[in-house]
mmCIF file of C-alpha atoms in Angstrom:
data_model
loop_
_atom_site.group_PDB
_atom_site.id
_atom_site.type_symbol
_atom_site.label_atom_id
_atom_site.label_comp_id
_atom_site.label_asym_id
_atom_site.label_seq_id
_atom_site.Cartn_x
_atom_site.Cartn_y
_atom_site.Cartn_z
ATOM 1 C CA UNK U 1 214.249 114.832 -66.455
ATOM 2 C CA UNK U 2 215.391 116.843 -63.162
ATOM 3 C CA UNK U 3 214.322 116.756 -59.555
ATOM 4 C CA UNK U 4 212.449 119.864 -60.131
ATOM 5 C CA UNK U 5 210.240 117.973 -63.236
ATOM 6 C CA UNK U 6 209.170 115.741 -60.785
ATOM 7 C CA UNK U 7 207.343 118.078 -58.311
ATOM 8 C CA UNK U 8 206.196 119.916 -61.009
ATOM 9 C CA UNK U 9 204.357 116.745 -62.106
ATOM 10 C CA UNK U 10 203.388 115.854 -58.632
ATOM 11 C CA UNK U 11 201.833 119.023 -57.839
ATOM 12 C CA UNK U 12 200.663 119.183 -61.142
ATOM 13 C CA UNK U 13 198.980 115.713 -60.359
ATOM 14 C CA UNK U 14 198.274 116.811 -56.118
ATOM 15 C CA UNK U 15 196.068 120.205 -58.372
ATOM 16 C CA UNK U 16 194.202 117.420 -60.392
ATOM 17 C CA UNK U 17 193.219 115.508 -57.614
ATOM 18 C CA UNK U 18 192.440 118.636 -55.146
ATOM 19 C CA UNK U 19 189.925 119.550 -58.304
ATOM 20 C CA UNK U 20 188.527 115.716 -58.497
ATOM 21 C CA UNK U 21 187.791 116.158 -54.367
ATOM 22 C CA UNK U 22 185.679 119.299 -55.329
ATOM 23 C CA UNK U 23 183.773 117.872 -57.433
ATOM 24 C CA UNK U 24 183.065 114.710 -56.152
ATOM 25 C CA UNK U 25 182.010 116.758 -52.667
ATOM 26 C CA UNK U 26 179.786 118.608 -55.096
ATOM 27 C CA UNK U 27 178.395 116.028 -56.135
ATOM 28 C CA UNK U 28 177.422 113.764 -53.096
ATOM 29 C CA UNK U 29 174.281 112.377 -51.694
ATOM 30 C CA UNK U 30 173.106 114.800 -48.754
ATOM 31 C CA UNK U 31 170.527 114.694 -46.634
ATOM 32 C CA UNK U 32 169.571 116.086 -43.529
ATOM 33 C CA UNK U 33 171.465 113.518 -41.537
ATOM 34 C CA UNK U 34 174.244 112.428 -43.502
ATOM 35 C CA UNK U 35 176.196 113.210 -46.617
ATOM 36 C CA UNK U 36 177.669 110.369 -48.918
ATOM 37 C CA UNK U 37 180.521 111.561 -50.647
ATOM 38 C CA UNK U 38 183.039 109.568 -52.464
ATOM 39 C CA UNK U 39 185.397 112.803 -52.435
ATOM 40 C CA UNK U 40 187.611 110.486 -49.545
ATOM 41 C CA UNK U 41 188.541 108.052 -51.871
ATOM 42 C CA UNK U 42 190.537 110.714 -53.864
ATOM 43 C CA UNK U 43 192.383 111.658 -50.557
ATOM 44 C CA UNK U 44 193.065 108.249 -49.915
ATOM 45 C CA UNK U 45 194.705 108.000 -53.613
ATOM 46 C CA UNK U 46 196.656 111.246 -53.491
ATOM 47 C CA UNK U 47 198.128 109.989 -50.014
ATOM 48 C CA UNK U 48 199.225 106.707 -51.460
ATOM 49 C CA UNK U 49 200.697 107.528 -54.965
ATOM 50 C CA UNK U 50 201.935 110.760 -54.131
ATOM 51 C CA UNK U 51 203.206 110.661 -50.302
ATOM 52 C CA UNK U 52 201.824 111.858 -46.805
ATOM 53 C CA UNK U 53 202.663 115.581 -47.344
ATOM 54 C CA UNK U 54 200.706 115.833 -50.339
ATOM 55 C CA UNK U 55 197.791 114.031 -49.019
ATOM 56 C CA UNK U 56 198.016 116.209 -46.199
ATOM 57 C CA UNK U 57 197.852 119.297 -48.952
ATOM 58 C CA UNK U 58 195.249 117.745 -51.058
ATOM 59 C CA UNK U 59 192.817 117.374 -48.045
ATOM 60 C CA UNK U 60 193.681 121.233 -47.059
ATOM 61 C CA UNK U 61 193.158 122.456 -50.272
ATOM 62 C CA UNK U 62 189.527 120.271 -51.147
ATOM 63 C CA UNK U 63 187.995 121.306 -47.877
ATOM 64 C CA UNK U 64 189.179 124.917 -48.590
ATOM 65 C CA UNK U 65 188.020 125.211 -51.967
ATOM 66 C CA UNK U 66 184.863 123.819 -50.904
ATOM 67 C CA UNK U 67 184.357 126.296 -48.226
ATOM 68 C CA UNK U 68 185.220 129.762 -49.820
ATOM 69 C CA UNK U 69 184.268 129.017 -53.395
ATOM 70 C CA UNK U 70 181.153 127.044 -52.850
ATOM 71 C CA UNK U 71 180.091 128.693 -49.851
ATOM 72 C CA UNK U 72 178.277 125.594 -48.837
ATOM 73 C CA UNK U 73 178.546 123.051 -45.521
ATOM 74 C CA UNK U 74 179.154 123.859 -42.092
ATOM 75 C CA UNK U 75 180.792 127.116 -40.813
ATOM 76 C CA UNK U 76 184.524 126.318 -41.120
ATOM 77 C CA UNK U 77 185.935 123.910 -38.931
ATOM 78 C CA UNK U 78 189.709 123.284 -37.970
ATOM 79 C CA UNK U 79 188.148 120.022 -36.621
ATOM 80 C CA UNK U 80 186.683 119.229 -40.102
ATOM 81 C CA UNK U 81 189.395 120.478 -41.733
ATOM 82 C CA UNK U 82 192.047 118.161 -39.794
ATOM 83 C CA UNK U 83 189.906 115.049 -40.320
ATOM 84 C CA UNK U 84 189.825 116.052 -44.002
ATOM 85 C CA UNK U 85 193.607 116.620 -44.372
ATOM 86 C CA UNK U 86 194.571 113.657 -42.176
ATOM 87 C CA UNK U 87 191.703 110.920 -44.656
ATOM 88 C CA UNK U 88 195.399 111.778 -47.060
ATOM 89 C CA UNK U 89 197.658 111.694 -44.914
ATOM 90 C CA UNK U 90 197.578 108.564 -42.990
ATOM 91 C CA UNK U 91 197.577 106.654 -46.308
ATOM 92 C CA UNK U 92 200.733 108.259 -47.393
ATOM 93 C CA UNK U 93 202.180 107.704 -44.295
ATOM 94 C CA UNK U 94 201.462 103.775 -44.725
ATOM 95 C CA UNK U 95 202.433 103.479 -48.110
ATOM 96 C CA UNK U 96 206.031 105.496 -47.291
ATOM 97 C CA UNK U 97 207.822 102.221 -46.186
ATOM 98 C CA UNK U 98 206.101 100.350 -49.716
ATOM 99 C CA UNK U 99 209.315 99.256 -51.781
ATOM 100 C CA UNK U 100 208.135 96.905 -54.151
ATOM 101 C CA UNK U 101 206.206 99.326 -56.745
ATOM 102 C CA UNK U 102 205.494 96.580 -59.149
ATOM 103 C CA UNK U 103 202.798 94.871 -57.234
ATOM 104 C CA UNK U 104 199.654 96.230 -55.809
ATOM 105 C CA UNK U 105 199.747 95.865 -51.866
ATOM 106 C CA UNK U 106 196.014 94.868 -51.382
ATOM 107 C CA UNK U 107 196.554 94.733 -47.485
ATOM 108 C CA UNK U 108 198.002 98.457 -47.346
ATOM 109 C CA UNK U 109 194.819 99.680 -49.575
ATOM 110 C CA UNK U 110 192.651 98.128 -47.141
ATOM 111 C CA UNK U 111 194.507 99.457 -44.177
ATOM 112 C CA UNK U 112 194.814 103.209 -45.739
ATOM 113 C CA UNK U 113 190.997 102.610 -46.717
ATOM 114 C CA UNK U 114 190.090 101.554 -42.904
ATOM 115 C CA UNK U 115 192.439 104.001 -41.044
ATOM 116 C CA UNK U 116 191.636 107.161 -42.765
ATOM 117 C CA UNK U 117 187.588 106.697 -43.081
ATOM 118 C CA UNK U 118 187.478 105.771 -39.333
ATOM 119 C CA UNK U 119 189.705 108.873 -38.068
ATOM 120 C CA UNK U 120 187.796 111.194 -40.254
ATOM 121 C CA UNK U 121 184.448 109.740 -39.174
ATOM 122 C CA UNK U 122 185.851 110.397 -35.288
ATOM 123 C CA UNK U 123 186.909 113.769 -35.832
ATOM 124 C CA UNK U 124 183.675 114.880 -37.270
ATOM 125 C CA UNK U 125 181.878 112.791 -34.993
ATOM 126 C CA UNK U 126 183.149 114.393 -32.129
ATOM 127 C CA UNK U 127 182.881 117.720 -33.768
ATOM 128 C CA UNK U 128 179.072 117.428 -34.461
ATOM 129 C CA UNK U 129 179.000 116.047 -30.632
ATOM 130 C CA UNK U 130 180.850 119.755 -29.332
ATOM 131 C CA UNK U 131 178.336 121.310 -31.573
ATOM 132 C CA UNK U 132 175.136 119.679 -31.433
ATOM 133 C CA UNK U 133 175.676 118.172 -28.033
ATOM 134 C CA UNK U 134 173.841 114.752 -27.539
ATOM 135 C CA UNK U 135 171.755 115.649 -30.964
ATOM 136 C CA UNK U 136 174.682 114.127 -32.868
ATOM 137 C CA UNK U 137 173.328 110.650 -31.895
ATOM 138 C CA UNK U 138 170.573 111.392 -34.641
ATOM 139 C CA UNK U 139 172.824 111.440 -37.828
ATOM 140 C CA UNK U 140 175.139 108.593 -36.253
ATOM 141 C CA UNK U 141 173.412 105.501 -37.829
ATOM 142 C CA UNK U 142 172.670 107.257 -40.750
ATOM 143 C CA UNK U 143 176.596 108.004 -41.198
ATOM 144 C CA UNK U 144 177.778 104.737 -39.565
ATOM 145 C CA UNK U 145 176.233 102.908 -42.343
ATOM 146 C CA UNK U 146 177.787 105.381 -45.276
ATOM 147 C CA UNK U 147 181.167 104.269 -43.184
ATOM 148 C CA UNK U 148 180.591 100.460 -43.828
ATOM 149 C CA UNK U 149 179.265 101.392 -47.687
ATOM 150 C CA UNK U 150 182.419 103.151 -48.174
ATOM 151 C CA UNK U 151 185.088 100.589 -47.043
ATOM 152 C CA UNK U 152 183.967 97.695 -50.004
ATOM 153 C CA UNK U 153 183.434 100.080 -52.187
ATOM 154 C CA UNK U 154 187.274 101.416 -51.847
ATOM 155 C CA UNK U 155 189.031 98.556 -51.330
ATOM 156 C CA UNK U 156 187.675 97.306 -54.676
ATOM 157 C CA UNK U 157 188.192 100.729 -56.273
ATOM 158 C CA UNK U 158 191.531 102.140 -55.071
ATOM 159 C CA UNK U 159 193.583 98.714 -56.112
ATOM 160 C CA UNK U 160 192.706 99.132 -59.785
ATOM 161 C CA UNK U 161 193.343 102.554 -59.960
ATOM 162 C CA UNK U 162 196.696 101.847 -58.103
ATOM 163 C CA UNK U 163 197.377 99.164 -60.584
ATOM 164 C CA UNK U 164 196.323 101.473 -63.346
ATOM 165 C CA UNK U 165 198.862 104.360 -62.226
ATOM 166 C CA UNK U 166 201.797 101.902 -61.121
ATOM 167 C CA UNK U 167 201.390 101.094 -65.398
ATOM 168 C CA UNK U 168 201.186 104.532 -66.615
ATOM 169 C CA UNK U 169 202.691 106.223 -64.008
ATOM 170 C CA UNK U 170 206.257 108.517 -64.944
ATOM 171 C CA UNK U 171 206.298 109.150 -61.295
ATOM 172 C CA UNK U 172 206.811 105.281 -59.598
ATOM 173 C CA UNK U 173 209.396 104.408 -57.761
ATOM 174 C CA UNK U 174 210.516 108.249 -58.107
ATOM 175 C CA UNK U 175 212.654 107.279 -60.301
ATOM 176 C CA UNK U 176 212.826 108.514 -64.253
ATOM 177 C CA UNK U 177 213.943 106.113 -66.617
ATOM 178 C CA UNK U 178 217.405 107.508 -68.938
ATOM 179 C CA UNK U 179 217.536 104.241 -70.970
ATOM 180 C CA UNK U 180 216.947 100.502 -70.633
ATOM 181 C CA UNK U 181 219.961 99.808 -68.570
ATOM 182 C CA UNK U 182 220.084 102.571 -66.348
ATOM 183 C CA UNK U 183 218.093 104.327 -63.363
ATOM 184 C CA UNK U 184 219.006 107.822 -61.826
ATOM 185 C CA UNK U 185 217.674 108.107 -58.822
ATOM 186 C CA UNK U 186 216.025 111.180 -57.088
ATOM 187 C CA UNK U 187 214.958 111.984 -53.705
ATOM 188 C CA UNK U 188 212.009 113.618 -53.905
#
């Protein structure tokens, strides 16, 4: 397999999880004050198994499918928008230094989970402060406590699916295996 096979599979696999992202969004709890989506969680995911640039391009892509296909939301935000793209980023970024691919790094999962809700939840926050003004204070408990719901439920969730793809995976390490004894090695 050649370099090029391998970011055909990872934007094959960055397209799967941009369409997972759209319809998890689709499907969320909303209410007046809050929505409860678990659409975050594949952001997260793309950032860690697939690298900070994807993430980055997976959050684009989700908020901009959900915006001009769906037609549904807020009036498009580059605040919402960066939030959206940075919840897979920052993961990506943390998981860039992982080297040992065969175990699953429970502390970087947590951290990922942690660091990309919170900045997300502080972008919007402070867009629905610039646009509501002090009004935002109604939805804030209401989304502070989908905040804390979210963080258990991904740090259970996102280590078995990473310990699911690092066993299935073609793409870990980067590396594609040519026989039992040997490696070649890409930089992708």
């Amino acid at each position: 397999m050649s370099k090029q096979s391998i970011i055909v599979r990872k934007l094959a696999l960055a397209a799967l999880f941009a369409s997972m992202g759209v319809l998890l969004k689709i499907f969320s709890i909303t209410t007046a004050d809050f929505r409860l989506a678990l659409f975050d969680s594949v952001l997260i995911f793309s950032g860690m198994v697939l690298g900070p640039l994807y993430g980055l391009a997976v959050g684009f892509i989700v908020d901009i499918l959900e915006y001009f296909i769906l037609q549904r939301g807020f009036p498009f935000s580059f605040m919402i928008l960066s939030g959206t793209m940075l919840t897979g980023f920052i993961p990506g970024l943390i998981f860039l230094s992982h080297r040992n691919k065969e175990k699953v790094p429970y502390v970087r999962i947590i951290l990922s989970v942690i660091l990309a809700t919170t900045t997300a939840y502080t972008i919007n926050t402070l867009y629905f402060y610039l646009v509501m003004g002090m009004g935002f204070l109604n939805t804030l408990p209401a989304r502070t406590i989908a905040l804390l719901i979210k963080w258990p439920l991904y740090s259970v969730m996102l280590p078995i699916l990473y310990q699911v793809y690092l066993k299935h995976s073609p793409l870990k390490d980067n590396r594609l295996y040519v026989n039992k004894n040997k490696f070649e090695e890409l930089d992708v």
